[in-house]
Tab-separated table of C-alpha atoms in Angstrom:
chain	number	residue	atom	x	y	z
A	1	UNK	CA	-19.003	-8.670	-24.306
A	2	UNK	CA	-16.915	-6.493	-22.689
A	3	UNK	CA	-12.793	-7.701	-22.209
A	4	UNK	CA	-10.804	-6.753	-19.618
A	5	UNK	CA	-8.653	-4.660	-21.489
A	6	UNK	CA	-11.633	-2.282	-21.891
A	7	UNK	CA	-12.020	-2.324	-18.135
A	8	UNK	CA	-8.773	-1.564	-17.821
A	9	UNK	CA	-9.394	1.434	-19.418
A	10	UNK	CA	-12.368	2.434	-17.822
A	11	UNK	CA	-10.872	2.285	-14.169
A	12	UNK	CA	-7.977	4.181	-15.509
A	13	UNK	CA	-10.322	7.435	-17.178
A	14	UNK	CA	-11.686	8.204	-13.696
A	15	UNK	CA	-11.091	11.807	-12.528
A	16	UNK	CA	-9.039	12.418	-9.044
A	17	UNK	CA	-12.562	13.391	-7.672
A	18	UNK	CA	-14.522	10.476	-8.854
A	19	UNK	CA	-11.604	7.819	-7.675
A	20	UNK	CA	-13.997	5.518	-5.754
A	21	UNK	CA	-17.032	6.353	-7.600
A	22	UNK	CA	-18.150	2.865	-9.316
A	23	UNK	CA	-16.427	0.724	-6.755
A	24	UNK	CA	-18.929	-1.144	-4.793
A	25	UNK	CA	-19.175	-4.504	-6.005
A	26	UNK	CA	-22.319	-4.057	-8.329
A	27	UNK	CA	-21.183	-1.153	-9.960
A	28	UNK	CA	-17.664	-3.048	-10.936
A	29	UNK	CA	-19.662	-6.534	-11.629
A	30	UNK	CA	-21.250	-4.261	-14.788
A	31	UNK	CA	-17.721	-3.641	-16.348
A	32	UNK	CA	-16.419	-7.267	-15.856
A	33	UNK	CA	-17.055	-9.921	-18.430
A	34	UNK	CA	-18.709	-13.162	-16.491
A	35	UNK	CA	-15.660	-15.140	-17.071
A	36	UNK	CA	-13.063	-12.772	-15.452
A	37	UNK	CA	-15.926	-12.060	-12.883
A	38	UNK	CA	-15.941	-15.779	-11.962
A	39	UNK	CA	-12.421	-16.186	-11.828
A	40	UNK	CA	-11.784	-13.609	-9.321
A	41	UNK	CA	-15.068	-14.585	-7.136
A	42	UNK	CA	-13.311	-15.108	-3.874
A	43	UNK	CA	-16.399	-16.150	-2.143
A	44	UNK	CA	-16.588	-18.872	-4.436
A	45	UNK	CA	-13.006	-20.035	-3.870
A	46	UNK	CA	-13.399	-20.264	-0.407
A	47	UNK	CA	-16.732	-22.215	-0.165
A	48	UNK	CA	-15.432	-24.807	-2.418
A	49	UNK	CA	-12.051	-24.837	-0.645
A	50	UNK	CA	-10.995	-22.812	2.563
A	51	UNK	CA	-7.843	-23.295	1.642
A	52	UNK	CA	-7.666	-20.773	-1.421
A	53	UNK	CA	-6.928	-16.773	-0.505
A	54	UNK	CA	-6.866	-14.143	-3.577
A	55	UNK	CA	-5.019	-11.019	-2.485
A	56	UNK	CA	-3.752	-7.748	-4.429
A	57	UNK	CA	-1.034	-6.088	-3.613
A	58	UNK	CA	1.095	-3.047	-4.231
A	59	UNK	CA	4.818	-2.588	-5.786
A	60	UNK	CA	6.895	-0.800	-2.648
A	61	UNK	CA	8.441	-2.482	0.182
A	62	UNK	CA	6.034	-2.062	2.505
A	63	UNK	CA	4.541	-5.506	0.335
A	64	UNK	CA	8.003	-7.170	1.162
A	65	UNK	CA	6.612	-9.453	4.070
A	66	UNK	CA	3.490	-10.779	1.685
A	67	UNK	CA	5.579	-11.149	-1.382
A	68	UNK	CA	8.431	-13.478	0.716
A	69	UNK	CA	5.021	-15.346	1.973
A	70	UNK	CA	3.926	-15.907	-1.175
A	71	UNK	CA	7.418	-16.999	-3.144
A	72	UNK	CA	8.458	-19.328	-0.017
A	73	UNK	CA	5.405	-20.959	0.089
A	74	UNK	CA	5.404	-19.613	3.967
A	75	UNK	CA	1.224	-20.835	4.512
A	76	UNK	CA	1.287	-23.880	2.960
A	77	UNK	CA	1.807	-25.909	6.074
A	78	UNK	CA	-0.706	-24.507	7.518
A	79	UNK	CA	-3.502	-25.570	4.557
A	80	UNK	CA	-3.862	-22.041	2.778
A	81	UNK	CA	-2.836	-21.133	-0.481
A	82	UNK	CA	-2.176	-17.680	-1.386
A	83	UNK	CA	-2.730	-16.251	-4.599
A	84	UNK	CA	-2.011	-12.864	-6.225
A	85	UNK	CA	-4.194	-11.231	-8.638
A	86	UNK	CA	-1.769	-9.385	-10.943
A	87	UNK	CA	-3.018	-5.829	-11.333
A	88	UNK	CA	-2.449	-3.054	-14.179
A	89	UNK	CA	-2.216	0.033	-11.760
A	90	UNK	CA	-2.883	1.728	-8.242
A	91	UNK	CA	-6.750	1.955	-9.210
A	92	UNK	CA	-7.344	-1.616	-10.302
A	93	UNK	CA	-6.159	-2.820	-6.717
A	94	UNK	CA	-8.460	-0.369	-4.791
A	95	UNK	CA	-11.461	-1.415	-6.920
A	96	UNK	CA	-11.018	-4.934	-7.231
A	97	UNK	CA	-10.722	-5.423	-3.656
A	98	UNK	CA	-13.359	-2.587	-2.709
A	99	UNK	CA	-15.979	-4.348	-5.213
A	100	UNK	CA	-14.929	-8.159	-3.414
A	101	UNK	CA	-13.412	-9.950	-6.362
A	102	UNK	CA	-10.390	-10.714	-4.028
A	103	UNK	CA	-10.008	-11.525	-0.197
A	104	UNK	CA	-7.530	-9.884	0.999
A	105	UNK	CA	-5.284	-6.774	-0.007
A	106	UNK	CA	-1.739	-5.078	1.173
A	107	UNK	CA	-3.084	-1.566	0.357
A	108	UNK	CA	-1.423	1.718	1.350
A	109	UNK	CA	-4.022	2.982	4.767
A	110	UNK	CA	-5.631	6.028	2.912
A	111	UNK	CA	-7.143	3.879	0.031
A	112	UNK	CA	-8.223	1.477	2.252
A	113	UNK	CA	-10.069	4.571	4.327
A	114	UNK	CA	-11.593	5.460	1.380
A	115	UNK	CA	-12.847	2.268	0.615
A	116	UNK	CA	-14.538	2.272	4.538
A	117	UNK	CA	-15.736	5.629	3.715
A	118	UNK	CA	-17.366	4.051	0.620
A	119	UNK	CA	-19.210	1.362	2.709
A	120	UNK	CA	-17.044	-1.278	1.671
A	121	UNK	CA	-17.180	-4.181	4.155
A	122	UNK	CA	-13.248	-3.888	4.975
A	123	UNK	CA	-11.560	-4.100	7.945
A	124	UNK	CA	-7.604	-3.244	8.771
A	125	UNK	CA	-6.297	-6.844	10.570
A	126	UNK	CA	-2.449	-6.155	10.380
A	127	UNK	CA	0.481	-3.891	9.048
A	128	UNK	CA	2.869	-4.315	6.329
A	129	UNK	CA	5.276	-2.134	6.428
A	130	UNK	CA	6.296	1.417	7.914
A	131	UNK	CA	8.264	4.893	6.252
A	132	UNK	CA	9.694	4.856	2.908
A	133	UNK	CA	7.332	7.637	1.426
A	134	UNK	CA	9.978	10.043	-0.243
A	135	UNK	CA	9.557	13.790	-1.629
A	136	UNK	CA	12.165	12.894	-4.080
A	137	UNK	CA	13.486	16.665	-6.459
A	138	UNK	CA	15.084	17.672	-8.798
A	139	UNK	CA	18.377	20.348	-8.457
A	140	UNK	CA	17.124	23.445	-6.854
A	141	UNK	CA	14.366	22.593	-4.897
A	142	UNK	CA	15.587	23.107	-0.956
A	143	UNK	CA	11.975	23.896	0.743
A	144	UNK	CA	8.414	23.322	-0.311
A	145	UNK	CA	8.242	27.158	-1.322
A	146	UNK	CA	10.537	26.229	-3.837
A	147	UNK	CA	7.843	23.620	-4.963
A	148	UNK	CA	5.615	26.645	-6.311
A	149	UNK	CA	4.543	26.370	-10.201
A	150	UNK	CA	6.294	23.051	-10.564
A	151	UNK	CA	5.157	19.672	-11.229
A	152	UNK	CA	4.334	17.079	-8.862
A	153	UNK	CA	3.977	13.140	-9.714
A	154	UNK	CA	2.359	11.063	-7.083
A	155	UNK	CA	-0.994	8.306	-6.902
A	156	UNK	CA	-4.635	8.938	-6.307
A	157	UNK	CA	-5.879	8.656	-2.503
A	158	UNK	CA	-2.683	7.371	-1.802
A	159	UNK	CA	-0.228	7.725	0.979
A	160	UNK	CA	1.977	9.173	-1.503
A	161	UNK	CA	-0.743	11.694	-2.020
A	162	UNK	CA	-1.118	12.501	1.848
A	163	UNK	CA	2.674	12.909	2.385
A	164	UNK	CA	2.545	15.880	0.417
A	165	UNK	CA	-0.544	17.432	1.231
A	166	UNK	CA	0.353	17.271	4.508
A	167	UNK	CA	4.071	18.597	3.727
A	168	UNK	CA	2.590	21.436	1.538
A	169	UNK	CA	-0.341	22.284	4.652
A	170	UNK	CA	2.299	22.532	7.198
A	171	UNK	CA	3.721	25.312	5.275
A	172	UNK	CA	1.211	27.128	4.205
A	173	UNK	CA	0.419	26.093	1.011
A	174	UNK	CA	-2.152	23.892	-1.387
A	175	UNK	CA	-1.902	21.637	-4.562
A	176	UNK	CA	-3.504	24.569	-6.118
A	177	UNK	CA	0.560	25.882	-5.954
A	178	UNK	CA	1.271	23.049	-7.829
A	179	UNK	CA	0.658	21.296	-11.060
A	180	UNK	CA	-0.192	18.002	-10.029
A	181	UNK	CA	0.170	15.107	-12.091
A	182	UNK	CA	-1.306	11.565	-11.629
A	183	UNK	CA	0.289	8.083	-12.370
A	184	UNK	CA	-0.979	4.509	-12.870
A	185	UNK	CA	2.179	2.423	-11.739
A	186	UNK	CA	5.669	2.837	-10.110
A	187	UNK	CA	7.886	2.260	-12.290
A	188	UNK	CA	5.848	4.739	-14.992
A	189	UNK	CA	6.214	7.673	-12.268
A	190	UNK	CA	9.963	6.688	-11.644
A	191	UNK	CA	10.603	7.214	-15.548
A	192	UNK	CA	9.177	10.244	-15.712
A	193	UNK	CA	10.948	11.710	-12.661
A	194	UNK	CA	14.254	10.474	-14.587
A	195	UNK	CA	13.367	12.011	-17.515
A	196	UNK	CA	12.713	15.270	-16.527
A	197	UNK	CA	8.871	15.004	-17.527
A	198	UNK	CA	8.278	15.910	-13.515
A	199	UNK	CA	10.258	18.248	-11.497
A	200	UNK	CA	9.082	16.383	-8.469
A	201	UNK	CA	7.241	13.521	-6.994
A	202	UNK	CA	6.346	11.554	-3.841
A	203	UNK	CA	7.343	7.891	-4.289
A	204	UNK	CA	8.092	4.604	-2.443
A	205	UNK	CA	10.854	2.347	-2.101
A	206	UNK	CA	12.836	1.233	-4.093
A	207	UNK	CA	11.819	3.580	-6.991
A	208	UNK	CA	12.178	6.986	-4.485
A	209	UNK	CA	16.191	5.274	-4.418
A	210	UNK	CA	16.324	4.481	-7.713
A	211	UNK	CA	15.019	7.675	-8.969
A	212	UNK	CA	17.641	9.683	-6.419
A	213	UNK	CA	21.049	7.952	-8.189
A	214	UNK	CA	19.401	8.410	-11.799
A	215	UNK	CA	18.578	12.159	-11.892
A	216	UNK	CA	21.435	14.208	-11.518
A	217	UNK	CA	21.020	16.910	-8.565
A	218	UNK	CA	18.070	15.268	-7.160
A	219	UNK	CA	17.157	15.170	-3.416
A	220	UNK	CA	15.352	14.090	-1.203
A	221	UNK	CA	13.078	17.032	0.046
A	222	UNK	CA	11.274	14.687	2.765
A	223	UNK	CA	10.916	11.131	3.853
A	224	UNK	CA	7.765	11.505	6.262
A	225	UNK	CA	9.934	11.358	9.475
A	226	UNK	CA	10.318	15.046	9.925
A	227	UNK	CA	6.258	15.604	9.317
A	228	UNK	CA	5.105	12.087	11.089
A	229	UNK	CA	7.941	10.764	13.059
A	230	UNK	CA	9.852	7.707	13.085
A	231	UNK	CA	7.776	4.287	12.159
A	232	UNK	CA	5.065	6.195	10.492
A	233	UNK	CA	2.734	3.595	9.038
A	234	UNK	CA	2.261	2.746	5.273
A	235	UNK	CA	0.761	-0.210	3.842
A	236	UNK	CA	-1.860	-2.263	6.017
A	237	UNK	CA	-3.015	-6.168	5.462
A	238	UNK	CA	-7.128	-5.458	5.108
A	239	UNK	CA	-9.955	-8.207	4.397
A	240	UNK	CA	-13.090	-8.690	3.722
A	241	UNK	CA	-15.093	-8.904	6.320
A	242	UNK	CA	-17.158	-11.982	5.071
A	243	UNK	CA	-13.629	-13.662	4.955
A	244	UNK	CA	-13.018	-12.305	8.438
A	245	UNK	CA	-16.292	-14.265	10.075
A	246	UNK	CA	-16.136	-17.430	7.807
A	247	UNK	CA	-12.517	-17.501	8.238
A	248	UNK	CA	-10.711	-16.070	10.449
A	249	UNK	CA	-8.175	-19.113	10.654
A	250	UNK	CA	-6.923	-18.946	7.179
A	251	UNK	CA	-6.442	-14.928	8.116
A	252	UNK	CA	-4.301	-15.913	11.004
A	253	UNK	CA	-2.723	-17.991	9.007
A	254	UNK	CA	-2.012	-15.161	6.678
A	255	UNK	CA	-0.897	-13.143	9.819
A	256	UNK	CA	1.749	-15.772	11.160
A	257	UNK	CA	3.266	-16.167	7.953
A	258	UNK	CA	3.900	-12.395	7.550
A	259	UNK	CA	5.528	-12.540	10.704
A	260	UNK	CA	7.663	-15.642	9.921
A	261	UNK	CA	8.469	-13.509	7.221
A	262	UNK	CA	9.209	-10.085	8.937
A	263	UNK	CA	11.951	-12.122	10.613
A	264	UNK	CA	13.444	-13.605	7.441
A	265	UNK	CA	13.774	-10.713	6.026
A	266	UNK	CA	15.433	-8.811	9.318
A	267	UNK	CA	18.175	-12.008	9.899
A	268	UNK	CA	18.643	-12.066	6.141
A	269	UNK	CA	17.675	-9.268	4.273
A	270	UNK	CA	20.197	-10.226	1.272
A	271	UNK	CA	17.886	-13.257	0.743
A	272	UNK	CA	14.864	-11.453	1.148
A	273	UNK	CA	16.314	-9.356	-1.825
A	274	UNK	CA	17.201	-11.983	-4.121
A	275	UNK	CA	13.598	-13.576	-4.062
A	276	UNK	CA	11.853	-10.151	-4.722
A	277	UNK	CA	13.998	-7.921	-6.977
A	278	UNK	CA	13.563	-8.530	-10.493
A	279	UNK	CA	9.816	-10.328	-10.255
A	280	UNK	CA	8.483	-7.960	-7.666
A	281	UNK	CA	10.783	-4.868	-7.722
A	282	UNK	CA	11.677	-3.409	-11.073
A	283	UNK	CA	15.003	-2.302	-9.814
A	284	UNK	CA	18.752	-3.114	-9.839
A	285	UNK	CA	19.688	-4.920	-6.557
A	286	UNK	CA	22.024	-2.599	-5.953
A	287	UNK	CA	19.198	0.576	-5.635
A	288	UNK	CA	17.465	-1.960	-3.892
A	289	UNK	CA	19.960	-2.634	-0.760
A	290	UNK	CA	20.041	1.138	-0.831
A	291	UNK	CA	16.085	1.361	-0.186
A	292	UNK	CA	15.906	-1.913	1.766
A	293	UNK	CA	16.214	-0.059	5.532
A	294	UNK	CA	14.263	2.633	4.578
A	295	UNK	CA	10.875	1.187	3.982
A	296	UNK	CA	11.413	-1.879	6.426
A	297	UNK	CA	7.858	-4.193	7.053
A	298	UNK	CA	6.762	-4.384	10.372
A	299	UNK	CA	3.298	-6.346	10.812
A	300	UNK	CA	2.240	-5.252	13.786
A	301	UNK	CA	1.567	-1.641	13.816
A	302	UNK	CA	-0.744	-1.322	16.674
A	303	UNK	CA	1.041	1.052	18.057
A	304	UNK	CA	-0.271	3.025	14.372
A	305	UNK	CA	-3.654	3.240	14.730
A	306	UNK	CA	-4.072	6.451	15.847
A	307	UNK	CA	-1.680	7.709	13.039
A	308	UNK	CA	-3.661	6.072	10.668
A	309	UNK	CA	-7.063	6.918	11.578
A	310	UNK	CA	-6.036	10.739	11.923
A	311	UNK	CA	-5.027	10.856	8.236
A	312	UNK	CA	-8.554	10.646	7.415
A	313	UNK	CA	-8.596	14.348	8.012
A	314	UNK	CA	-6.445	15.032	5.232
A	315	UNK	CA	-8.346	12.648	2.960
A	316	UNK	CA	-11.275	14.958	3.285
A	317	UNK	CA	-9.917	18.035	2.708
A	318	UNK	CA	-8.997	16.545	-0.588
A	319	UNK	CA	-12.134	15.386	-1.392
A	320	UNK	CA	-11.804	11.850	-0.998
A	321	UNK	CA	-14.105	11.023	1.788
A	322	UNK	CA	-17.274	12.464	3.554
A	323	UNK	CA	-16.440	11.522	6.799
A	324	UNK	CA	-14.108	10.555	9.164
A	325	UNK	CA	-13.014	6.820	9.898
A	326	UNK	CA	-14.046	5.406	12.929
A	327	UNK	CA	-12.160	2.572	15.867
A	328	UNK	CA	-14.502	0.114	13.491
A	329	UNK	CA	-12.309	0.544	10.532
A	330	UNK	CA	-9.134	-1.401	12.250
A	331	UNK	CA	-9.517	-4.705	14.420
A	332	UNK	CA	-6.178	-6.119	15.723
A	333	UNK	CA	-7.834	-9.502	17.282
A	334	UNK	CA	-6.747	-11.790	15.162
A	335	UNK	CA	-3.280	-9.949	15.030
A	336	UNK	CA	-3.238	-10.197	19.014
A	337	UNK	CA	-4.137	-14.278	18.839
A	338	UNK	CA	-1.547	-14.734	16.721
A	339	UNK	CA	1.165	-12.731	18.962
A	340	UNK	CA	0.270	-14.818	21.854
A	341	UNK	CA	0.286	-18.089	20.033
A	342	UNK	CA	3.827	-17.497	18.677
A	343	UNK	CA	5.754	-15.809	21.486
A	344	UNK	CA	8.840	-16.906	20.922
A	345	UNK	CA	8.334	-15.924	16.995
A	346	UNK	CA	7.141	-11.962	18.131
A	347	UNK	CA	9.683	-11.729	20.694
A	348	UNK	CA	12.719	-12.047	18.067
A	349	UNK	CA	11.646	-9.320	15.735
A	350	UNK	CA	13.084	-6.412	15.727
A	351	UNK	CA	10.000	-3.893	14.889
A	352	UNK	CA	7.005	-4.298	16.465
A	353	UNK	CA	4.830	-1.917	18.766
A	354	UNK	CA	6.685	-0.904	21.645
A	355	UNK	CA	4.974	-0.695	25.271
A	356	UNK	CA	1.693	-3.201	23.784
A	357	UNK	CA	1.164	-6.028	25.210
């Protein structure tokens, strides 16, 4: 029987091309041994109890809100328990949520528009949190023509894969200029910038920070504002769908609590910090006060979805996807029930989706 140290390295051998090839949720049951199958059933969790929600999540700050839900206990009044299925890279999150071995996921919007592209039964229900995606170089590099013949670090079908096509597009040029090189976690692609193994790469925060005060020379060639604007969306909260129509109360649930947290961590972001870094963030505090304000959450990014849904373009030049994502692909509803519940809650944050009601 198979372990899941061997799946592990199956889901990491697959090609940039071939990135979502295998997860749908029968191809994925093959690699899994029963036991580690079972344990991640969330369908089974929540027809015993409706209580219990498995999520994945990712390593930048844009996971900030979910991570200060989950270490303050922030739906447990409410009768849901949120747990976190620890994952060995960027891959393992997209597959185990695309094949339905968890509930819910805080997953960057391109892999979660390849996963709707895949016919994965996933829908967008909330944000997580907005900029933060950083072009991060070494000395020397002052334009992306200066980018030619060097080496690029960044993650498959991920928004840190976009930036930079996009970046690269805009000025004429491909990742057939570059030698692009592909990553399994944060902190691996951090090291490597550090090191010198990379002469660039397009990373989140706090590692984009971390990486800028531990090179010597580096800059920052781009942070997504001057290609997409200011409060250019990153990370979204998607679910299942089957989760969606069985329970859409535990999702609002999820929902309020992110916003409970969105405030905690605008009134005290020192706080925030202090339950995060170290378990969450594998950074100093210090790099990450630096990166806190530049990759702050903000959970509802309505105002987004026409940001997000355009990206698809880029996703199929590269390959990822055959066609373009539809309105389907994002439902606020549950996002707006919650708003209007908790008035008093939305009014006070400080990011949110200007001119929507």
């Amino acid at each position: 029987m198979q372990n899941v140290e061997e799946l592990k390295s199956k889901l990491k051998s697959k090609s940039r091309r071939t990135f979502l090839k295998g997860a749908s949720a029968a191809s994925v049951a093959a690699l899994l041994p029963m036991s580690f199958a079972a344990a991640l059933n969330p369908t089974a969790s929540w027809a015993a109890s409706s209580t219990v929600i498995k999520a994945t999540h990712g390593t930048g700050f844009c996971n900030l809100g979910l991570f200060l839900v989950k270490e303050r206990g922030l739906t447990k009044e409410d009768g849901v328990d949120l747990k976190f299925v620890v994952t060995p890279s960027n891959a393992d999150i997209v597959t185990l949520f695309g094949a339905g071995l968890v509930d819910i996921s805080m997953i960057p919007y391109s892999q979660f528009i390849t996963l709707y592209d895949a016919g994965a039964p996933v829908k967008i229900v909330a944000g997580g949190g907005v900029e933060g995606c950083m072009i991060v170089v070494k000395e020397g590099i002052k334009s992306a023509a200066d980018l030619r013949g060097k080496t690029l670090g960044t993650f498959q079908a991920d928004t840190l894969e976009v930036l930079p096509y996009d970046y690269l597009k805009q000025a004429g040029m491909t990742f057939q200029d570059l030698d692009v090189r592909y990553f399994n976690t944060s902190p691996e692609m951090a090291q490597a910038f550090i090191n010198g193994a990379i002469d660039a790469m397009c990373h989140i925060e706090p590692y984009a920070s971390q990486s800028l005060t531990s090179r010597e020379g580096a800059s920052i060639l781009s942070d997504g504002t001057d290609l997409y604007g200011k409060g250019y969306a990153d990370c979204v909260l998607a679910v299942r769908t089957s989760l969606l129509e069985k329970n859409p109360a535990a999702i609002k649930t999820i929902i309020k609590a992110m916003l409970v947290a969105q405030s905690q961590a605008e009134t005290d972001p020192e706080a925030a910090l202090k339950d995060t870094v170290g378990k969450y963030y594998k950074t100093s505090m210090e790099a990450a006060r630096d990166a806190s304000n530049k990759q702050p959450v903000k959970i509802d990014q309505r105002d987004q979805t026409t940001f997000i849904l355009e990206r698809g373009q880029s996703l199929k030049e590269l390959g990822y996807i055959k066609k373009l994502p539809d309105a389907n692909a994002i439902d606020w509803t549950l996002l707006e029930e919650v708003i209007a519940e908790n008035t008093a809650l939305y009014d006070s944050l400080k990011l949110k989706s200007a001119g929507i009601a």
